[in-house]
Amino acid sequence: MRRLLITGGAGFIGVNFVYYWLKEHPDDRVVVLDALTYAGNRESVREAERNPHFQFVHGNILNQPLVEQLLRDEQLDTIVHFAAESHVDRSITGPDAFIETNIVGTHSLLKAARQIWLEERKGAGPFRFHHVSTDEVYGTLGRGDAPFCEDTPYAPNSPYAASKASSDHLVRAYHETYGLPVSISNCSNNYGPFQFPEKLIPLTIINALHNKPLPIYGDGKQIRDWLYVRDHCRGIAMVMDAEQTGECFNIGGINEWENIDIVTLICDLLDERFAKNPALASRFPLATKLHAGKSRDLITFIKDRPGHDRRYAIDPTKAQKVLGYEPDETFASGIRKTLDWYLDNEPWWRPLLDAGYSEWIARQYN
Ligand code: NAD
Ligand code: DAU
């Protein structure tokens, strides 16, 4: 039995991990610590809150005394650290929050874990600090380059990527210097339920439903390696169970797509859904063009993201060989599930639009 602290558990991947874990390990204790920034959503964890093994704590990872108290009082033996500022565009317009949460916040958590697990409990574990990181720390690839592997040198290009790289180094240093039992996973782009609609896939779906432009940065030929979020959660669970501590694992989908092709695919799938289900037209009356199978007309090329990485791709060999990890979901099924989730869960995303996300998006593109 494990007793987990999940930071950022009201965000996209964190909440998917919460539901994954509660299902797979129904007897474990799960405590979520989340500051509920614009990207955190208490509604996402409502169902989990009905489970007596689950506890939601509204708080900041920078609050070291709070984290120490949780580790001590709840006797937590595992930290799964998702909490972060995660959107590259926001890191370009306002990097400070990224430094504060991703670097200083991660360090604060490490200090708390060291204090409680190594000092107070004298290392009488097993304990595990699992740090959730990104492939963006490796920088960018050309079309013919070999995918990122665990010993690809770090070369982060955005303030977001640099802040994640810095946090990875701190986690590693706490293992080497103090013997904190850590693991790190560096994953490629996730998609699936509960993703905040500023990221490419949910933004495209929701803008199309409102007959709004679908913004494509630059020429749209940048490549990302997409992984269904549940497969990321499974991968994290496998890394957390790896016997050897201090190890990093890359997790990816072996599923490279140009941005323009992803957006075009979503347009076509939406057209198909509207053609088959006339009730959708009355639920989303602004999506007029979708009836005529013309949502591709909404695609709008706009100025490129500064420092935009051209290609990400993961070499999953280590995770395959050491952990036996393979993604379960195909992209064909995962993208349809995701689309249907957004169509079926308007009450989840509608308040986010009303709370100002669209104003932020509009400022960004004008
Ligand atoms: P997200 O932005 O959807 O969620 C982040 C969560 O962290 C939110 O609930 C937010 O309220 C919380 N949070 C932010 N600052 C906090 C603080 N100071 N204290 C406590 N909570 C705070 O992010 P996501 O997409 O779910 O990403 C989760 C993690 O996975 C991040 O570390 C990210 O770098 C990493 N990652 C994301 C992807 C991806 O494709 N989304 C891919 C690889 C790695
Ligand atoms: O690779 C892992 C990373 O994936 C994570 O570490 C980040 O937290 C996560 O946000 C994601 O970063 P990206 O920048 O790749 O994701 P985003 O959804 O913002 O953009 C995906 C691609 O689509 C990217 O090349 C930029 C482009 N894009 C994005 C948006 C929002 C567009 O062309 N138009 C858009 O409107």
JSON list of C-alpha atoms in Angstrom, two decimals, residues 9-168:
[
{"chain": "A", "resi": 9, "resn": "GLY", "atom": "CA", "xyz": [-3.68, 16.97, -9.21]},
{"chain": "A", "resi": 10, "resn": "ALA", "atom": "CA", "xyz": [-6.40, 19.39, -10.36]},
{"chain": "A", "resi": 11, "resn": "GLY", "atom": "CA", "xyz": [-4.58, 20.02, -13.65]},
{"chain": "A", "resi": 12, "resn": "PHE", "atom": "CA", "xyz": [-4.78, 18.06, -16.88]},
{"chain": "A", "resi": 13, "resn": "ILE", "atom": "CA", "xyz": [-2.35, 15.17, -16.40]},
{"chain": "A", "resi": 14, "resn": "GLY", "atom": "CA", "xyz": [-2.52, 15.26, -12.60]},
{"chain": "A", "resi": 15, "resn": "VAL", "atom": "CA", "xyz": [-6.27, 14.61, -12.48]},
{"chain": "A", "resi": 16, "resn": "ASN", "atom": "CA", "xyz": [-6.02, 11.86, -15.07]},
{"chain": "A", "resi": 17, "resn": "PHE", "atom": "CA", "xyz": [-3.35, 10.32, -12.86]},
{"chain": "A", "resi": 18, "resn": "VAL", "atom": "CA", "xyz": [-5.60, 10.63, -9.78]},
{"chain": "A", "resi": 19, "resn": "TYR", "atom": "CA", "xyz": [-8.41, 8.67, -11.49]},
{"chain": "A", "resi": 20, "resn": "TYR", "atom": "CA", "xyz": [-5.95, 6.16, -12.91]},
{"chain": "A", "resi": 21, "resn": "TRP", "atom": "CA", "xyz": [-4.40, 5.56, -9.49]},
{"chain": "A", "resi": 22, "resn": "LEU", "atom": "CA", "xyz": [-7.67, 5.34, -7.53]},
{"chain": "A", "resi": 23, "resn": "LYS", "atom": "CA", "xyz": [-8.90, 2.72, -9.98]},
{"chain": "A", "resi": 24, "resn": "GLU", "atom": "CA", "xyz": [-5.72, 0.66, -10.06]},
{"chain": "A", "resi": 25, "resn": "HIS", "atom": "CA", "xyz": [-4.92, 0.97, -6.34]},
{"chain": "A", "resi": 26, "resn": "PRO", "atom": "CA", "xyz": [-8.27, 1.36, -4.54]},
{"chain": "A", "resi": 27, "resn": "ASP", "atom": "CA", "xyz": [-6.77, 0.90, -1.06]},
{"chain": "A", "resi": 28, "resn": "ASP", "atom": "CA", "xyz": [-4.07, 3.58, -1.38]},
{"chain": "A", "resi": 29, "resn": "ARG", "atom": "CA", "xyz": [-4.29, 7.01, 0.24]},
{"chain": "A", "resi": 30, "resn": "VAL", "atom": "CA", "xyz": [-4.24, 9.87, -2.31]},
{"chain": "A", "resi": 31, "resn": "VAL", "atom": "CA", "xyz": [-3.74, 13.48, -1.21]},
{"chain": "A", "resi": 32, "resn": "VAL", "atom": "CA", "xyz": [-3.77, 16.19, -3.88]},
{"chain": "A", "resi": 33, "resn": "LEU", "atom": "CA", "xyz": [-2.03, 19.51, -3.27]},
{"chain": "A", "resi": 34, "resn": "ASP", "atom": "CA", "xyz": [-3.00, 22.12, -5.84]},
{"chain": "A", "resi": 35, "resn": "ALA", "atom": "CA", "xyz": [-2.89, 25.93, -5.82]},
{"chain": "A", "resi": 36, "resn": "LEU", "atom": "CA", "xyz": [-5.81, 26.11, -8.29]},
{"chain": "A", "resi": 37, "resn": "THR", "atom": "CA", "xyz": [-4.13, 28.53, -10.67]},
{"chain": "A", "resi": 38, "resn": "TYR", "atom": "CA", "xyz": [-6.02, 29.36, -13.88]},
{"chain": "A", "resi": 39, "resn": "ALA", "atom": "CA", "xyz": [-5.08, 25.84, -15.09]},
{"chain": "A", "resi": 40, "resn": "GLY", "atom": "CA", "xyz": [-6.31, 23.99, -12.00]},
{"chain": "A", "resi": 41, "resn": "ASN", "atom": "CA", "xyz": [-9.97, 23.08, -11.75]},
{"chain": "A", "resi": 42, "resn": "ARG", "atom": "CA", "xyz": [-11.67, 21.83, -8.59]},
{"chain": "A", "resi": 43, "resn": "GLU", "atom": "CA", "xyz": [-14.52, 20.50, -10.75]},
{"chain": "A", "resi": 44, "resn": "SER", "atom": "CA", "xyz": [-12.10, 18.00, -12.29]},
{"chain": "A", "resi": 45, "resn": "VAL", "atom": "CA", "xyz": [-11.58, 16.27, -8.91]},
{"chain": "A", "resi": 46, "resn": "ARG", "atom": "CA", "xyz": [-15.24, 16.35, -7.76]},
{"chain": "A", "resi": 47, "resn": "GLU", "atom": "CA", "xyz": [-15.77, 12.67, -8.49]},
{"chain": "A", "resi": 48, "resn": "ALA", "atom": "CA", "xyz": [-12.56, 11.73, -6.66]},
{"chain": "A", "resi": 49, "resn": "GLU", "atom": "CA", "xyz": [-13.73, 13.73, -3.65]},
{"chain": "A", "resi": 50, "resn": "ARG", "atom": "CA", "xyz": [-16.52, 11.21, -3.13]},
{"chain": "A", "resi": 51, "resn": "ASN", "atom": "CA", "xyz": [-13.86, 8.56, -2.46]},
{"chain": "A", "resi": 52, "resn": "PRO", "atom": "CA", "xyz": [-12.94, 8.30, 1.27]},
{"chain": "A", "resi": 53, "resn": "HIS", "atom": "CA", "xyz": [-9.33, 7.48, 0.33]},
{"chain": "A", "resi": 54, "resn": "PHE", "atom": "CA", "xyz": [-8.97, 10.84, -1.40]},
{"chain": "A", "resi": 55, "resn": "GLN", "atom": "CA", "xyz": [-8.23, 14.28, 0.07]},
{"chain": "A", "resi": 56, "resn": "PHE", "atom": "CA", "xyz": [-7.96, 17.60, -1.76]},
{"chain": "A", "resi": 57, "resn": "VAL", "atom": "CA", "xyz": [-5.77, 20.30, -0.21]},
{"chain": "A", "resi": 58, "resn": "HIS", "atom": "CA", "xyz": [-5.86, 23.79, -1.69]},
{"chain": "A", "resi": 59, "resn": "GLY", "atom": "CA", "xyz": [-2.29, 25.03, -1.27]},
{"chain": "A", "resi": 60, "resn": "ASN", "atom": "CA", "xyz": [0.98, 25.96, -2.91]},
{"chain": "A", "resi": 61, "resn": "ILE", "atom": "CA", "xyz": [4.04, 23.75, -3.36]},
{"chain": "A", "resi": 62, "resn": "LEU", "atom": "CA", "xyz": [6.08, 26.80, -2.33]},
{"chain": "A", "resi": 63, "resn": "ASN", "atom": "CA", "xyz": [4.61, 26.47, 1.16]},
{"chain": "A", "resi": 64, "resn": "GLN", "atom": "CA", "xyz": [7.25, 24.15, 2.63]},
{"chain": "A", "resi": 65, "resn": "PRO", "atom": "CA", "xyz": [5.75, 24.00, 6.15]},
{"chain": "A", "resi": 66, "resn": "LEU", "atom": "CA", "xyz": [2.40, 22.91, 4.65]},
{"chain": "A", "resi": 67, "resn": "VAL", "atom": "CA", "xyz": [4.06, 20.18, 2.57]},
{"chain": "A", "resi": 68, "resn": "GLU", "atom": "CA", "xyz": [6.06, 18.98, 5.60]},
{"chain": "A", "resi": 69, "resn": "GLN", "atom": "CA", "xyz": [2.89, 18.87, 7.68]},
{"chain": "A", "resi": 70, "resn": "LEU", "atom": "CA", "xyz": [1.10, 16.81, 5.01]},
{"chain": "A", "resi": 71, "resn": "LEU", "atom": "CA", "xyz": [4.01, 14.39, 4.67]},
{"chain": "A", "resi": 72, "resn": "ARG", "atom": "CA", "xyz": [4.19, 14.02, 8.45]},
{"chain": "A", "resi": 73, "resn": "ASP", "atom": "CA", "xyz": [0.49, 13.95, 9.44]},
{"chain": "A", "resi": 74, "resn": "GLU", "atom": "CA", "xyz": [-0.63, 11.79, 6.53]},
{"chain": "A", "resi": 75, "resn": "GLN", "atom": "CA", "xyz": [2.50, 9.60, 6.68]},
{"chain": "A", "resi": 76, "resn": "LEU", "atom": "CA", "xyz": [2.94, 10.00, 2.94]},
{"chain": "A", "resi": 77, "resn": "ASP", "atom": "CA", "xyz": [5.67, 7.89, 1.34]},
{"chain": "A", "resi": 78, "resn": "THR", "atom": "CA", "xyz": [5.35, 8.92, -2.31]},
{"chain": "A", "resi": 79, "resn": "ILE", "atom": "CA", "xyz": [5.30, 12.30, -4.07]},
{"chain": "A", "resi": 80, "resn": "VAL", "atom": "CA", "xyz": [4.18, 12.48, -7.68]},
{"chain": "A", "resi": 81, "resn": "HIS", "atom": "CA", "xyz": [5.06, 16.00, -8.76]},
{"chain": "A", "resi": 82, "resn": "PHE", "atom": "CA", "xyz": [2.94, 17.41, -11.60]},
{"chain": "A", "resi": 83, "resn": "ALA", "atom": "CA", "xyz": [2.41, 20.98, -10.34]},
{"chain": "A", "resi": 84, "resn": "ALA", "atom": "CA", "xyz": [3.88, 23.45, -12.80]},
{"chain": "A", "resi": 85, "resn": "GLU", "atom": "CA", "xyz": [3.25, 26.35, -15.06]},
{"chain": "A", "resi": 86, "resn": "SER", "atom": "CA", "xyz": [2.96, 24.35, -18.27]},
{"chain": "A", "resi": 87, "resn": "HIS", "atom": "CA", "xyz": [2.12, 26.57, -21.25]},
{"chain": "A", "resi": 88, "resn": "VAL", "atom": "CA", "xyz": [5.02, 27.64, -23.47]},
{"chain": "A", "resi": 89, "resn": "ASP", "atom": "CA", "xyz": [3.24, 30.76, -24.80]},
{"chain": "A", "resi": 90, "resn": "ARG", "atom": "CA", "xyz": [2.64, 32.04, -21.28]},
{"chain": "A", "resi": 91, "resn": "SER", "atom": "CA", "xyz": [6.30, 31.47, -20.42]},
{"chain": "A", "resi": 92, "resn": "ILE", "atom": "CA", "xyz": [7.23, 33.78, -23.30]},
{"chain": "A", "resi": 93, "resn": "THR", "atom": "CA", "xyz": [4.94, 36.61, -22.20]},
{"chain": "A", "resi": 94, "resn": "GLY", "atom": "CA", "xyz": [5.51, 36.13, -18.43]},
{"chain": "A", "resi": 95, "resn": "PRO", "atom": "CA", "xyz": [8.40, 33.89, -17.41]},
{"chain": "A", "resi": 96, "resn": "ASP", "atom": "CA", "xyz": [8.48, 34.83, -13.69]},
{"chain": "A", "resi": 97, "resn": "ALA", "atom": "CA", "xyz": [5.72, 32.46, -12.60]},
{"chain": "A", "resi": 98, "resn": "PHE", "atom": "CA", "xyz": [7.60, 29.64, -14.34]},
{"chain": "A", "resi": 99, "resn": "ILE", "atom": "CA", "xyz": [10.78, 30.32, -12.40]},
{"chain": "A", "resi": 100, "resn": "GLU", "atom": "CA", "xyz": [8.82, 30.60, -9.17]},
{"chain": "A", "resi": 101, "resn": "THR", "atom": "CA", "xyz": [6.69, 27.45, -9.46]},
{"chain": "A", "resi": 102, "resn": "ASN", "atom": "CA", "xyz": [8.78, 25.15, -11.63]},
{"chain": "A", "resi": 103, "resn": "ILE", "atom": "CA", "xyz": [12.20, 25.85, -10.13]},
{"chain": "A", "resi": 104, "resn": "VAL", "atom": "CA", "xyz": [11.70, 27.36, -6.65]},
{"chain": "A", "resi": 105, "resn": "GLY", "atom": "CA", "xyz": [8.53, 25.31, -6.08]},
{"chain": "A", "resi": 106, "resn": "THR", "atom": "CA", "xyz": [10.22, 22.03, -7.02]},
{"chain": "A", "resi": 107, "resn": "HIS", "atom": "CA", "xyz": [13.13, 22.90, -4.74]},
{"chain": "A", "resi": 108, "resn": "SER", "atom": "CA", "xyz": [10.73, 23.64, -1.91]},
{"chain": "A", "resi": 109, "resn": "LEU", "atom": "CA", "xyz": [9.14, 20.18, -2.33]},
{"chain": "A", "resi": 110, "resn": "LEU", "atom": "CA", "xyz": [12.56, 18.52, -2.41]},
{"chain": "A", "resi": 111, "resn": "LYS", "atom": "CA", "xyz": [13.54, 20.27, 0.81]},
{"chain": "A", "resi": 112, "resn": "ALA", "atom": "CA", "xyz": [10.32, 19.11, 2.48]},
{"chain": "A", "resi": 113, "resn": "ALA", "atom": "CA", "xyz": [10.83, 15.52, 1.33]},
{"chain": "A", "resi": 114, "resn": "ARG", "atom": "CA", "xyz": [14.43, 15.55, 2.55]},
{"chain": "A", "resi": 115, "resn": "GLN", "atom": "CA", "xyz": [13.41, 16.99, 5.93]},
{"chain": "A", "resi": 116, "resn": "ILE", "atom": "CA", "xyz": [10.61, 14.51, 6.63]},
{"chain": "A", "resi": 117, "resn": "TRP", "atom": "CA", "xyz": [11.81, 11.35, 4.91]},
{"chain": "A", "resi": 118, "resn": "LEU", "atom": "CA", "xyz": [15.56, 11.54, 5.45]},
{"chain": "A", "resi": 119, "resn": "GLU", "atom": "CA", "xyz": [15.85, 13.60, 8.67]},
{"chain": "A", "resi": 120, "resn": "GLU", "atom": "CA", "xyz": [12.72, 12.87, 10.73]},
{"chain": "A", "resi": 121, "resn": "ARG", "atom": "CA", "xyz": [12.00, 9.34, 9.45]},
{"chain": "A", "resi": 122, "resn": "LYS", "atom": "CA", "xyz": [15.70, 8.50, 9.02]},
{"chain": "A", "resi": 123, "resn": "GLY", "atom": "CA", "xyz": [15.16, 7.11, 5.52]},
{"chain": "A", "resi": 124, "resn": "ALA", "atom": "CA", "xyz": [12.96, 4.29, 6.85]},
{"chain": "A", "resi": 125, "resn": "GLY", "atom": "CA", "xyz": [10.98, 4.08, 3.61]},
{"chain": "A", "resi": 126, "resn": "PRO", "atom": "CA", "xyz": [10.42, 2.91, 0.96]},
{"chain": "A", "resi": 127, "resn": "PHE", "atom": "CA", "xyz": [9.96, 6.51, -0.24]},
{"chain": "A", "resi": 128, "resn": "ARG", "atom": "CA", "xyz": [9.78, 7.83, -3.78]},
{"chain": "A", "resi": 129, "resn": "PHE", "atom": "CA", "xyz": [9.85, 11.38, -5.21]},
{"chain": "A", "resi": 130, "resn": "HIS", "atom": "CA", "xyz": [8.68, 11.10, -8.81]},
{"chain": "A", "resi": 131, "resn": "HIS", "atom": "CA", "xyz": [9.21, 14.20, -10.93]},
{"chain": "A", "resi": 132, "resn": "VAL", "atom": "CA", "xyz": [7.05, 14.61, -14.04]},
{"chain": "A", "resi": 133, "resn": "SER", "atom": "CA", "xyz": [9.01, 16.37, -16.75]},
{"chain": "A", "resi": 134, "resn": "THR", "atom": "CA", "xyz": [8.97, 17.01, -20.46]},
{"chain": "A", "resi": 135, "resn": "ASP", "atom": "CA", "xyz": [10.81, 16.24, -23.68]},
{"chain": "A", "resi": 136, "resn": "GLU", "atom": "CA", "xyz": [11.15, 20.01, -24.22]},
{"chain": "A", "resi": 137, "resn": "VAL", "atom": "CA", "xyz": [14.27, 20.00, -22.03]},
{"chain": "A", "resi": 138, "resn": "TYR", "atom": "CA", "xyz": [16.16, 18.44, -24.95]},
{"chain": "A", "resi": 139, "resn": "GLY", "atom": "CA", "xyz": [15.46, 21.36, -27.31]},
{"chain": "A", "resi": 140, "resn": "THR", "atom": "CA", "xyz": [14.53, 20.84, -30.94]},
{"chain": "A", "resi": 141, "resn": "LEU", "atom": "CA", "xyz": [15.14, 18.25, -33.66]},
{"chain": "A", "resi": 142, "resn": "GLY", "atom": "CA", "xyz": [15.52, 18.48, -37.43]},
{"chain": "A", "resi": 143, "resn": "ARG", "atom": "CA", "xyz": [13.40, 16.19, -39.59]},
{"chain": "A", "resi": 144, "resn": "GLY", "atom": "CA", "xyz": [16.13, 13.59, -40.07]},
{"chain": "A", "resi": 145, "resn": "ASP", "atom": "CA", "xyz": [17.53, 13.67, -36.52]},
{"chain": "A", "resi": 146, "resn": "ALA", "atom": "CA", "xyz": [17.37, 10.69, -34.20]},
{"chain": "A", "resi": 147, "resn": "PRO", "atom": "CA", "xyz": [14.66, 11.06, -31.51]},
{"chain": "A", "resi": 148, "resn": "PHE", "atom": "CA", "xyz": [15.52, 12.19, -27.97]},
{"chain": "A", "resi": 149, "resn": "CYS", "atom": "CA", "xyz": [16.94, 9.52, -25.70]},
{"chain": "A", "resi": 150, "resn": "GLU", "atom": "CA", "xyz": [17.79, 9.77, -22.00]},
{"chain": "A", "resi": 151, "resn": "ASP", "atom": "CA", "xyz": [21.37, 10.90, -22.64]},
{"chain": "A", "resi": 152, "resn": "THR", "atom": "CA", "xyz": [20.53, 13.54, -25.25]},
{"chain": "A", "resi": 153, "resn": "PRO", "atom": "CA", "xyz": [22.15, 16.75, -23.90]},
{"chain": "A", "resi": 154, "resn": "TYR", "atom": "CA", "xyz": [19.75, 19.28, -22.41]},
{"chain": "A", "resi": 155, "resn": "ALA", "atom": "CA", "xyz": [19.23, 22.35, -24.65]},
{"chain": "A", "resi": 156, "resn": "PRO", "atom": "CA", "xyz": [15.96, 24.02, -23.57]},
{"chain": "A", "resi": 157, "resn": "ASN", "atom": "CA", "xyz": [14.74, 26.87, -25.78]},
{"chain": "A", "resi": 158, "resn": "SER", "atom": "CA", "xyz": [11.73, 28.46, -24.05]},
{"chain": "A", "resi": 159, "resn": "PRO", "atom": "CA", "xyz": [11.60, 29.85, -20.51]},
{"chain": "A", "resi": 160, "resn": "TYR", "atom": "CA", "xyz": [9.17, 26.98, -19.77]},
{"chain": "A", "resi": 161, "resn": "ALA", "atom": "CA", "xyz": [11.60, 24.35, -21.04]},
{"chain": "A", "resi": 162, "resn": "ALA", "atom": "CA", "xyz": [14.51, 26.01, -19.19]},
{"chain": "A", "resi": 163, "resn": "SER", "atom": "CA", "xyz": [12.54, 26.02, -15.95]},
{"chain": "A", "resi": 164, "resn": "LYS", "atom": "CA", "xyz": [11.70, 22.31, -16.34]},
{"chain": "A", "resi": 165, "resn": "ALA", "atom": "CA", "xyz": [15.33, 21.51, -17.18]},
{"chain": "A", "resi": 166, "resn": "SER", "atom": "CA", "xyz": [16.41, 23.33, -14.05]},
{"chain": "A", "resi": 167, "resn": "SER", "atom": "CA", "xyz": [13.91, 21.39, -11.93]},
{"chain": "A", "resi": 168, "resn": "ASP", "atom": "CA", "xyz": [15.15, 18.09, -13.41]}
]
